Tab-separated table of C-alpha atoms in Angstrom:
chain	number	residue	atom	x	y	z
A	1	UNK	CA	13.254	-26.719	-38.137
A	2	UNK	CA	13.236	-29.911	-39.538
A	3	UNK	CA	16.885	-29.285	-40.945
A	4	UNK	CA	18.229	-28.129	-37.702
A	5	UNK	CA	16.662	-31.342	-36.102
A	6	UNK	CA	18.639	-33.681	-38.694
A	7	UNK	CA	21.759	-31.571	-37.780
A	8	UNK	CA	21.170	-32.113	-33.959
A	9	UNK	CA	20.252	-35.596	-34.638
A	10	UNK	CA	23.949	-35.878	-36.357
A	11	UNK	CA	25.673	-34.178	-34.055
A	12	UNK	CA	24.527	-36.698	-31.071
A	13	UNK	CA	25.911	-39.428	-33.550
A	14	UNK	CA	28.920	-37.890	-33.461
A	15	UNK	CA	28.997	-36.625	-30.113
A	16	UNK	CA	28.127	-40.732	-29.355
A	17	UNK	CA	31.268	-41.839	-31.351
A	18	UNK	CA	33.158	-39.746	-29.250
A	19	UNK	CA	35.157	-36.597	-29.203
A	20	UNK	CA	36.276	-35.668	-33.260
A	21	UNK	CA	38.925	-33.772	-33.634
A	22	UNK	CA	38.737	-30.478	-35.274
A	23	UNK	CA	35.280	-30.266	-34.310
A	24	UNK	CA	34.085	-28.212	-31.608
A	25	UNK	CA	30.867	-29.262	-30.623
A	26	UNK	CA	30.229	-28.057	-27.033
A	27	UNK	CA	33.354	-26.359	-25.753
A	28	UNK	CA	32.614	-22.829	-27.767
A	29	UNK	CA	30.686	-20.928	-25.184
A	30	UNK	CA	33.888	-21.264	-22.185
A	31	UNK	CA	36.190	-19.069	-23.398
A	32	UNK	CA	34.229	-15.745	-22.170
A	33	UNK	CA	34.656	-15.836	-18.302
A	34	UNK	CA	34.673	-12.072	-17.822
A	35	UNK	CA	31.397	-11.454	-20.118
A	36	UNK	CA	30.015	-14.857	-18.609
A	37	UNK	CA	30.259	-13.225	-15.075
A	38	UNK	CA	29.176	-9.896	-16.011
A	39	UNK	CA	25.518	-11.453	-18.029
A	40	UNK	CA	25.158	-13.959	-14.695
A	41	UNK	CA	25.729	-10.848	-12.413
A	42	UNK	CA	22.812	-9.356	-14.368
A	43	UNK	CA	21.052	-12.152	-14.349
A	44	UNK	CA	20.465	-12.304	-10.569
A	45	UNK	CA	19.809	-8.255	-10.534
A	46	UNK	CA	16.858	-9.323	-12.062
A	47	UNK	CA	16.133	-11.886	-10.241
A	48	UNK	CA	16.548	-9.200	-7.381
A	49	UNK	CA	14.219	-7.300	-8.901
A	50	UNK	CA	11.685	-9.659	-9.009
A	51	UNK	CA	12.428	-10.011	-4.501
A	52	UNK	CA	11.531	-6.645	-4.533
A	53	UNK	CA	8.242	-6.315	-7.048
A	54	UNK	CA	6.654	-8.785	-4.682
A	55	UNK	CA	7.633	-6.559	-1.767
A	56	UNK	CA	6.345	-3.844	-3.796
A	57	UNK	CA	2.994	-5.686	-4.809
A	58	UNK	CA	2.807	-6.844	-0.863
A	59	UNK	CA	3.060	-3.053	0.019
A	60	UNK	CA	0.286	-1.942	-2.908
A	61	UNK	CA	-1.708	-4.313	-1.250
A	62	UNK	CA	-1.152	-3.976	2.227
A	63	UNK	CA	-0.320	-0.336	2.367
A	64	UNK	CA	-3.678	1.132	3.097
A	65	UNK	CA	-4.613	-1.308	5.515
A	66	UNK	CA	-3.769	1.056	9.106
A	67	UNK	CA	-5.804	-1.124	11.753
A	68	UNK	CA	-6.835	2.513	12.994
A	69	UNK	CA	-3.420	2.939	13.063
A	70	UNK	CA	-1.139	5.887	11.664
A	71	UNK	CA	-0.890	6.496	7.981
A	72	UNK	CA	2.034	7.342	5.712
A	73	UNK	CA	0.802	11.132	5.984
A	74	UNK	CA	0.893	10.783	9.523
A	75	UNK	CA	4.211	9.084	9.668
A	76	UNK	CA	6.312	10.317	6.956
A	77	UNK	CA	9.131	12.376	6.873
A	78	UNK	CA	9.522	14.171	3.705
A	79	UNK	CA	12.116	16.404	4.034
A	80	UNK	CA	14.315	13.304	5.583
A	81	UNK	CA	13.528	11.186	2.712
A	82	UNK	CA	14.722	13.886	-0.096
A	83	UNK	CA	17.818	14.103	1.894
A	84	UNK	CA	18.153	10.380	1.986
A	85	UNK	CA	17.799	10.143	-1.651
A	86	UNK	CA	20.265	12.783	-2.303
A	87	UNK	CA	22.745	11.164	-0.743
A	88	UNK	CA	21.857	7.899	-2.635
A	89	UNK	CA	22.372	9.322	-5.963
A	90	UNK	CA	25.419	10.987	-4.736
A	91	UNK	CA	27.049	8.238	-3.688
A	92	UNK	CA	25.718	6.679	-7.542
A	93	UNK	CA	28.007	9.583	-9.406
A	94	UNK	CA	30.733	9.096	-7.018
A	95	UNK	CA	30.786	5.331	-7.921
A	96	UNK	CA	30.723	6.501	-11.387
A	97	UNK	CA	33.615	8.396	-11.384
A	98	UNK	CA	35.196	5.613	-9.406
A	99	UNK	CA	34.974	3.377	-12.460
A	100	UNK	CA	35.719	5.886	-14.689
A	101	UNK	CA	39.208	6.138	-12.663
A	102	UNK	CA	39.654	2.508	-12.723
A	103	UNK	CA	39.357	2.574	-16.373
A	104	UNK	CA	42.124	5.345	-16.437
A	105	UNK	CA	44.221	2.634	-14.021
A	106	UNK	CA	44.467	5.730	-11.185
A	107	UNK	CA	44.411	3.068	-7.982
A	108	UNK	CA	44.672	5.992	-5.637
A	109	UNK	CA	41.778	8.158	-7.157
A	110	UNK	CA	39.530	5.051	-7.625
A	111	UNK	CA	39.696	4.330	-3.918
A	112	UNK	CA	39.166	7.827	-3.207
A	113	UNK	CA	35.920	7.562	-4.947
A	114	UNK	CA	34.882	4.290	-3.372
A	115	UNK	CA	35.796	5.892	0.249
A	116	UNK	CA	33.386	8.821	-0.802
A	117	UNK	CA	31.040	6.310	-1.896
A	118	UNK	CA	30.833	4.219	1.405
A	119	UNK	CA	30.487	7.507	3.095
A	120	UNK	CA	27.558	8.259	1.399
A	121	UNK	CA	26.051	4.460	1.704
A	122	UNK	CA	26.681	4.344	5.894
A	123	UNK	CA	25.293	7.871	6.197
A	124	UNK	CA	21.753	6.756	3.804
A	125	UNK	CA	21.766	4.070	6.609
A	126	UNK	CA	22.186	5.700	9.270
A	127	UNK	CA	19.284	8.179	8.133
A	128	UNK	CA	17.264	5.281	7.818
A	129	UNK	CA	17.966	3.526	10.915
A	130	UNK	CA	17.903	7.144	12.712
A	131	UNK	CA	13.607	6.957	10.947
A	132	UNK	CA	13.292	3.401	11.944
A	133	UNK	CA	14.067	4.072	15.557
A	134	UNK	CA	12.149	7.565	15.236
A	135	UNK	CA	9.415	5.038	14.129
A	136	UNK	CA	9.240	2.548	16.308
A	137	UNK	CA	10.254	4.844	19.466
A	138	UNK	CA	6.353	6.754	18.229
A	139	UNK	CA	4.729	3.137	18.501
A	140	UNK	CA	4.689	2.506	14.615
A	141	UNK	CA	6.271	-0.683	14.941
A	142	UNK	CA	6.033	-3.145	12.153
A	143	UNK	CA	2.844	-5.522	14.669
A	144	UNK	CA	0.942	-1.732	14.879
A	145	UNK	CA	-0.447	-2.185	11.183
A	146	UNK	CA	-0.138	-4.853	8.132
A	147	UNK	CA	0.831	-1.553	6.577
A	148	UNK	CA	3.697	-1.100	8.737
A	149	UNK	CA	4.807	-4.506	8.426
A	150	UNK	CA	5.236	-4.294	4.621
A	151	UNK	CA	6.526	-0.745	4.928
A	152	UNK	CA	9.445	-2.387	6.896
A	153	UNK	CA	9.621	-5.519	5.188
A	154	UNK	CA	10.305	-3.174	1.996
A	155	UNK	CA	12.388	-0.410	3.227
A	156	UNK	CA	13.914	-2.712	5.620
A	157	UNK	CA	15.218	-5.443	2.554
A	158	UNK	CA	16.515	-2.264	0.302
A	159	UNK	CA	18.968	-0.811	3.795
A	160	UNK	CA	19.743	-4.641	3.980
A	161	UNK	CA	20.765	-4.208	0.269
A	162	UNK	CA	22.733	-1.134	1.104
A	163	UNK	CA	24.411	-2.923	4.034
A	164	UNK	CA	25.557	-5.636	1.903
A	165	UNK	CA	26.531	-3.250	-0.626
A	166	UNK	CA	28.395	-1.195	1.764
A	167	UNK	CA	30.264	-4.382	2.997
A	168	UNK	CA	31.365	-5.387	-0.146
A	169	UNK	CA	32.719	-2.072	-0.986
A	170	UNK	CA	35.228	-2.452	2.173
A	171	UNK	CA	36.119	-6.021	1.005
A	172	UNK	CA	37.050	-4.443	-1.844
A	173	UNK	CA	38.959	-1.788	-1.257
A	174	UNK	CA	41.441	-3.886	0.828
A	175	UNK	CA	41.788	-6.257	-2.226
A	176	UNK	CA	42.561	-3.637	-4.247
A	177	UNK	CA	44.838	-1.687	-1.417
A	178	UNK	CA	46.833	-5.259	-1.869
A	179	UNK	CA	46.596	-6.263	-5.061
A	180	UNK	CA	45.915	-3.470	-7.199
A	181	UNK	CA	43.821	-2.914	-10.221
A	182	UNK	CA	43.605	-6.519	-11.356
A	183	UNK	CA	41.638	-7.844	-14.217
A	184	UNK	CA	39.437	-9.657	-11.082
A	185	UNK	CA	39.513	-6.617	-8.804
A	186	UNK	CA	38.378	-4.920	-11.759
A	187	UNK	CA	35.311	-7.414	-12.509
A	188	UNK	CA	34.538	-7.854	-9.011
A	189	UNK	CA	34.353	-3.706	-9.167
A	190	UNK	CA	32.440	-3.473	-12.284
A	191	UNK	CA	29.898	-5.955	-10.443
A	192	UNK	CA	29.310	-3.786	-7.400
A	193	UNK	CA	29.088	-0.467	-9.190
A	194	UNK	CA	25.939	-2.826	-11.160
A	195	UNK	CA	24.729	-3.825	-7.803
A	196	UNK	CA	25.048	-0.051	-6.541
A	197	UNK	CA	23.196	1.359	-9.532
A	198	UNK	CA	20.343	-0.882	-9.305
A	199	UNK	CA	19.992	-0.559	-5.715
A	200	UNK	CA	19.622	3.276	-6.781
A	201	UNK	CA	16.659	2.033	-9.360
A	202	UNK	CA	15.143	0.391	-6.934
A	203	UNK	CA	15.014	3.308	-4.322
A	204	UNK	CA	13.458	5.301	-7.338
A	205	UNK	CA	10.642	3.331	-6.869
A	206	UNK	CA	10.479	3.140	-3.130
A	207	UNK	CA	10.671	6.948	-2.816
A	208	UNK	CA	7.610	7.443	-5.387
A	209	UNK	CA	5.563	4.715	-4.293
A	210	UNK	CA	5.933	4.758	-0.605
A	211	UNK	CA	7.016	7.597	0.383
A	212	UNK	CA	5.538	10.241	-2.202
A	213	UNK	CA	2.429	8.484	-2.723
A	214	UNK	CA	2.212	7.631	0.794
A	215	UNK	CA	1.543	11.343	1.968
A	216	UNK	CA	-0.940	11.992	-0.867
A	217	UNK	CA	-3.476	10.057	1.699
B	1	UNK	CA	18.004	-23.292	-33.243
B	2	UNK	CA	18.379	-19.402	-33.966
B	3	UNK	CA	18.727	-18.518	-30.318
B	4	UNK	CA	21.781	-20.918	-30.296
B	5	UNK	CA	22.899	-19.200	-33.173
B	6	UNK	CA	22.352	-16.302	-32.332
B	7	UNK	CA	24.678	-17.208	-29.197
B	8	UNK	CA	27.399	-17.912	-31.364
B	9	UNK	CA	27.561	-14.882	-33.663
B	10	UNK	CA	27.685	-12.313	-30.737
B	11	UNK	CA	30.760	-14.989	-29.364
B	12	UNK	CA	32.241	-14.702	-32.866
B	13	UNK	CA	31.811	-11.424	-32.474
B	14	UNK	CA	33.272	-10.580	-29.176
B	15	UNK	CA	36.239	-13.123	-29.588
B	16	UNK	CA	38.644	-10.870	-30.525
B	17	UNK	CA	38.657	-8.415	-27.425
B	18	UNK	CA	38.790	-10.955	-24.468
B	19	UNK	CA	42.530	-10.925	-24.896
B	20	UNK	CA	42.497	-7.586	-24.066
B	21	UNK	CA	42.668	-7.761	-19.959
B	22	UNK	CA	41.338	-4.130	-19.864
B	23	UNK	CA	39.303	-4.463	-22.368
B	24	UNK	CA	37.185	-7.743	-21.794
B	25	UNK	CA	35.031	-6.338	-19.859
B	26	UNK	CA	32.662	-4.239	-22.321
B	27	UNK	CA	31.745	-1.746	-19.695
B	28	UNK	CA	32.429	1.552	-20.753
B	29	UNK	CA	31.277	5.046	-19.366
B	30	UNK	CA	32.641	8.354	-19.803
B	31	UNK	CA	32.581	11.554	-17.309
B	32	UNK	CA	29.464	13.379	-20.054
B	33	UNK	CA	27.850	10.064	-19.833
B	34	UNK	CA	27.940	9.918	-16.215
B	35	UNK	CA	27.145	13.272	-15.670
B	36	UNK	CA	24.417	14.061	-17.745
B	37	UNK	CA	22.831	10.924	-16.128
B	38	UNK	CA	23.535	12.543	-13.316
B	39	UNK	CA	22.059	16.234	-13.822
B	40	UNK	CA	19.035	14.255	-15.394
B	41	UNK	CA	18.093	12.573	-12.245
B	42	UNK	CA	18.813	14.810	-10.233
B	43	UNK	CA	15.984	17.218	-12.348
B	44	UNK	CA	13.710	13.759	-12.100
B	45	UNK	CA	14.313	13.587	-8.176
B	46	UNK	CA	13.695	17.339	-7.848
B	47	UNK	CA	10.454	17.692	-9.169
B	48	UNK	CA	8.247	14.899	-8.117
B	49	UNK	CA	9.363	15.802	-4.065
B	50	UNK	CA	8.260	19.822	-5.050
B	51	UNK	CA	5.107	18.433	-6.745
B	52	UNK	CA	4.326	16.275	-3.581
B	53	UNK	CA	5.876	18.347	-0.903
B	54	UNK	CA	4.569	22.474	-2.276
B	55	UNK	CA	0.777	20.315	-2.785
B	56	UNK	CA	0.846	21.599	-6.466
B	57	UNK	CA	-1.889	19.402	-7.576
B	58	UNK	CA	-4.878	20.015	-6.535
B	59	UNK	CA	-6.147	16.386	-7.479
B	60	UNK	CA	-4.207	13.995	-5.439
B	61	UNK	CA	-4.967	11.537	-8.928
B	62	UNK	CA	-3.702	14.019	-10.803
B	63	UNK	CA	0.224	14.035	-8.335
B	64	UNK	CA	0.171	10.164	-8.151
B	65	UNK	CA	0.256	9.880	-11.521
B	66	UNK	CA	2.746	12.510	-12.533
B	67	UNK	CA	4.981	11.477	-9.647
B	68	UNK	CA	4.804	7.893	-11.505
B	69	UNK	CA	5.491	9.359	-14.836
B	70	UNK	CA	8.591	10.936	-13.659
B	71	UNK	CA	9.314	7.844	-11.586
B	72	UNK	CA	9.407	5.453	-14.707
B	73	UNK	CA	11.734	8.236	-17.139
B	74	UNK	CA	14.001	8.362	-14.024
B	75	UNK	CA	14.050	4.565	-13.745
B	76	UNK	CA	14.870	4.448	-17.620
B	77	UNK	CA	17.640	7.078	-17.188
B	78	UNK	CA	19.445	5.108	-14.609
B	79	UNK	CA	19.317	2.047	-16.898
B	80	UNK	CA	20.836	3.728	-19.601
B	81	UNK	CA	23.073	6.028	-18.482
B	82	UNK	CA	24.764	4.279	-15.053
B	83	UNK	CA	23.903	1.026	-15.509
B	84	UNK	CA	25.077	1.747	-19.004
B	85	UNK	CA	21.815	-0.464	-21.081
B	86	UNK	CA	21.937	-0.932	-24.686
B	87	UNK	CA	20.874	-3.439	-27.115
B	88	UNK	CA	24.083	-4.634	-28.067
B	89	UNK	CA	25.416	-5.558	-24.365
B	90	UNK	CA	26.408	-8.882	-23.921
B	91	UNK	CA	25.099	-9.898	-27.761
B	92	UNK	CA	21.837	-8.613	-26.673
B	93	UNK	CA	20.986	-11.000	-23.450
B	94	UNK	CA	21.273	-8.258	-20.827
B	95	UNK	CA	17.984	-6.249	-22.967
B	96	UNK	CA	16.149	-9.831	-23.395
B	97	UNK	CA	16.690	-10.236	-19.521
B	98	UNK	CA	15.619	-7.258	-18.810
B	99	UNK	CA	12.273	-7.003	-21.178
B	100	UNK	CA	11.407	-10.239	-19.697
B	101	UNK	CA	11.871	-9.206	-15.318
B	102	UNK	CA	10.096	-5.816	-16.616
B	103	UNK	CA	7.291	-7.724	-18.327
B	104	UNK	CA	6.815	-10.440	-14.882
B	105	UNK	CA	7.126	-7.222	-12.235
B	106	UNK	CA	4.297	-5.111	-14.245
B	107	UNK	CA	2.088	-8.537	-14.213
B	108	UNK	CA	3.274	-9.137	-10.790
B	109	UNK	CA	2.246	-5.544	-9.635
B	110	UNK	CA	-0.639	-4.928	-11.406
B	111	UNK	CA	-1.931	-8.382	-11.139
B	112	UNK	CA	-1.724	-8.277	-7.525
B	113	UNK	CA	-2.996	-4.790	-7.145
B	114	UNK	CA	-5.772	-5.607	-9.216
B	115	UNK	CA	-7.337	-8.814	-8.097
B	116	UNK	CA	-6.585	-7.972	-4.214
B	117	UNK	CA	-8.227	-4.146	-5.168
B	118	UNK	CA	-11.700	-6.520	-6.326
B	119	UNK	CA	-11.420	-8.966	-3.069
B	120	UNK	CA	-11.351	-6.155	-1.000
B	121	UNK	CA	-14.160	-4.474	-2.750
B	122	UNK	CA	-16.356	-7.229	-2.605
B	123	UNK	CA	-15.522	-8.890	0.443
B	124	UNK	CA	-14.556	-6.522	3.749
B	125	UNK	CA	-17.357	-6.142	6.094
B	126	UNK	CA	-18.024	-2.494	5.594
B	127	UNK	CA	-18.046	-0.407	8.828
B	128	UNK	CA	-21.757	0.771	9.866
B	129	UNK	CA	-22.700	3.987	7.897
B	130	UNK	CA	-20.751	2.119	4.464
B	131	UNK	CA	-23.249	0.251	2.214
B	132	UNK	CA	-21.448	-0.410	-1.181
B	133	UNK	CA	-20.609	-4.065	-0.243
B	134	UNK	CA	-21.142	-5.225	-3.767
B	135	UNK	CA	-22.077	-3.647	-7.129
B	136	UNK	CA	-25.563	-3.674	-7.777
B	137	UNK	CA	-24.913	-6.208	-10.644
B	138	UNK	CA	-23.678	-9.256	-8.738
B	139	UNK	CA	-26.301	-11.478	-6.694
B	140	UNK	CA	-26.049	-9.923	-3.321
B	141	UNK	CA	-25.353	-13.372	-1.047
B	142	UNK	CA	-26.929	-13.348	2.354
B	143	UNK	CA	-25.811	-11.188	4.802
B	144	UNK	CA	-25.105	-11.728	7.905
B	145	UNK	CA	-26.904	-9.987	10.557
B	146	UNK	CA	-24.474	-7.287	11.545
B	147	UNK	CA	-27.049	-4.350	12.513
């Protein structure tokens, strides 16, 4: 430690006497924009994640709490949910092959895949919205229960996810429609099929804990 | 010191593909990859929804947990096998990120869960007919008159 310190501490001498040439001191880590945006695209997936484990601790709080209200049991859909998630982890192969097409440099296949991909985002919405209305139009509205509110506040941020998600995939499917398979298209693709997949973690966890667990009670 | 260090072997290491535009991207799946990640979560999907749904368990402790189990592998097969996961990714910063949001969530989750689970225990006014208001250990405080 005490040898690194001595190295810092001549380092800032130099770095004081202004820029030597032939050394680099601070200018190595800038030459890596593609893996720079790829680690800082993971970076705020995780910080995501940490959005929704409050959501989720709010809901393992909350969740039992039915002011004489319905319960999951009473509420939940199963067979709905199942198909939800099916198409969810469809639309998570699809994306796959997607990228595998991209890496092939197929522009017409790889939108193919994203179109099949979208399809399979808007219709997991629209199942969802169809439960939310279902929901609501019973009198389970998010003010009926503090379990309702954090059931929607949960379910409600992941389909906001998906929206986003699904919005982004249209963006870019024009830019590639007009510019192709370029190295950005390509980055900007590689950071939505992350932001896809981990949407697709995420509902892992809401079907088990909400849902499953839900209609154990 | 070593983490900077660290920082600049994996950019020693990586130098030489980022001249490679379809290359400098270090993402790489294949169709088996995908597929088998695929098949696998499908299997995990499947079987926690006939567990729940068929009432296999008779012990509703006994489904929560399983469900959970196969909750967690299905979580790890995602990571590995769409979100493509390994130690080496990005010199080993995408694993560190992700040991340290997985270590915060479970102390986010089960801290929560666990001191709320105790506040509710010992604090909600039990409805008449409930008298386990607070373990027989703890100095009962004065109740108010309720009855």
């Amino acid at each position: 430690m005490s040898a690194s310190a001595t190295a810092d501490i001549a380092a800032t001498d130099a770095a004081m006497q202004g820029p030597t040439p032939g050394r680099d001191f601070y200018v190595r880590g800038e030459h890596h924009p593609e893996n720079g945006t790829l680690l800082g695209f993971w970076l705020y997936l995780m910080s995501d994640c940490l959005v929704f484990a409050v959501l989720f601790a709010c809901y393992g709080v909350l969740g039992r709490n039915y002011a004489a209200g319905p319960s999951g049991a009473d509420l939940f859909d199963l067979k709905l949910v199942a198909i939800n998630t099916g198409f969810l982890l469809a639309s998570s192969i699809t994306y796959g092959f997607a990228m595998l097409e991209m890496q092939q440099n197929h522009k017409g296949t790889t939108l193919f895949w994203l179109f099949v991909t979208g399809c399979f985002g808007a219709a997991f919405l629209a199942l969802e919205l169809y439960e939310f209305w279902h929901l609501i139009h019973e009198g389970a509205t998010p003010q009926r229960s503090a379990f309702l509110s954090s059931f929607f506040t949960l379910v409600g941020t992941h389909g906001l996810h998906v929206t986003f998600g699904c919005i982004w995939l249209v963006t870019l499917m024009v830019q590639v429609i007009k510019h192709g398979l370029i190295p950005a298209n390509r980055r900007r693709l590689i950071c939505l099929s992350m932001f896809w997949h981990f949407l697709d973690v995420v509902w892992i966890g809401v079907f088990t804990f909400v849902y499953l667990m839900g209609s154990l009670a | 010191m070593s983490a900077a260090g660290a920082s600049h072997e994996a950019h020693d290491a990586h130098g030489h593909d980022h001249h490679d535009p379809h290359d400098g991207t270090a993402y790489h799946g294949t169709m088996k990859h995908y597929l088998m990640g695929f098949v696998l979560s499908v299997i995990l999907t499947g079987i926690p929804f006939w567990i729940i749904m068929g009432d296999v368990f008779r012990s509703q402790v006994t489904a929560a947990v399983v469900v959970m189990v196969f909750a967690v592998a299905q979580i790890f097969v995602h990571m590995v096998y769409f979100l493509h996961m390994n130690p080496r990714s990005e010199g080993g910063w995408n694993m560190l990120a992700a040991i340290f949001t997985i270590v915060i969530v479970v102390i986010a989750l089960s801290g929560s869960m666990w001191v709320m689970s105790h506040l509710h225990h010992n604090m909600a006014p039990m409805p008449a007919g409930g008298h386990e208001m607070a373990p027989a250990d703890t100095p009962v405080p004065v109740k108010p008159s309720h009855e």
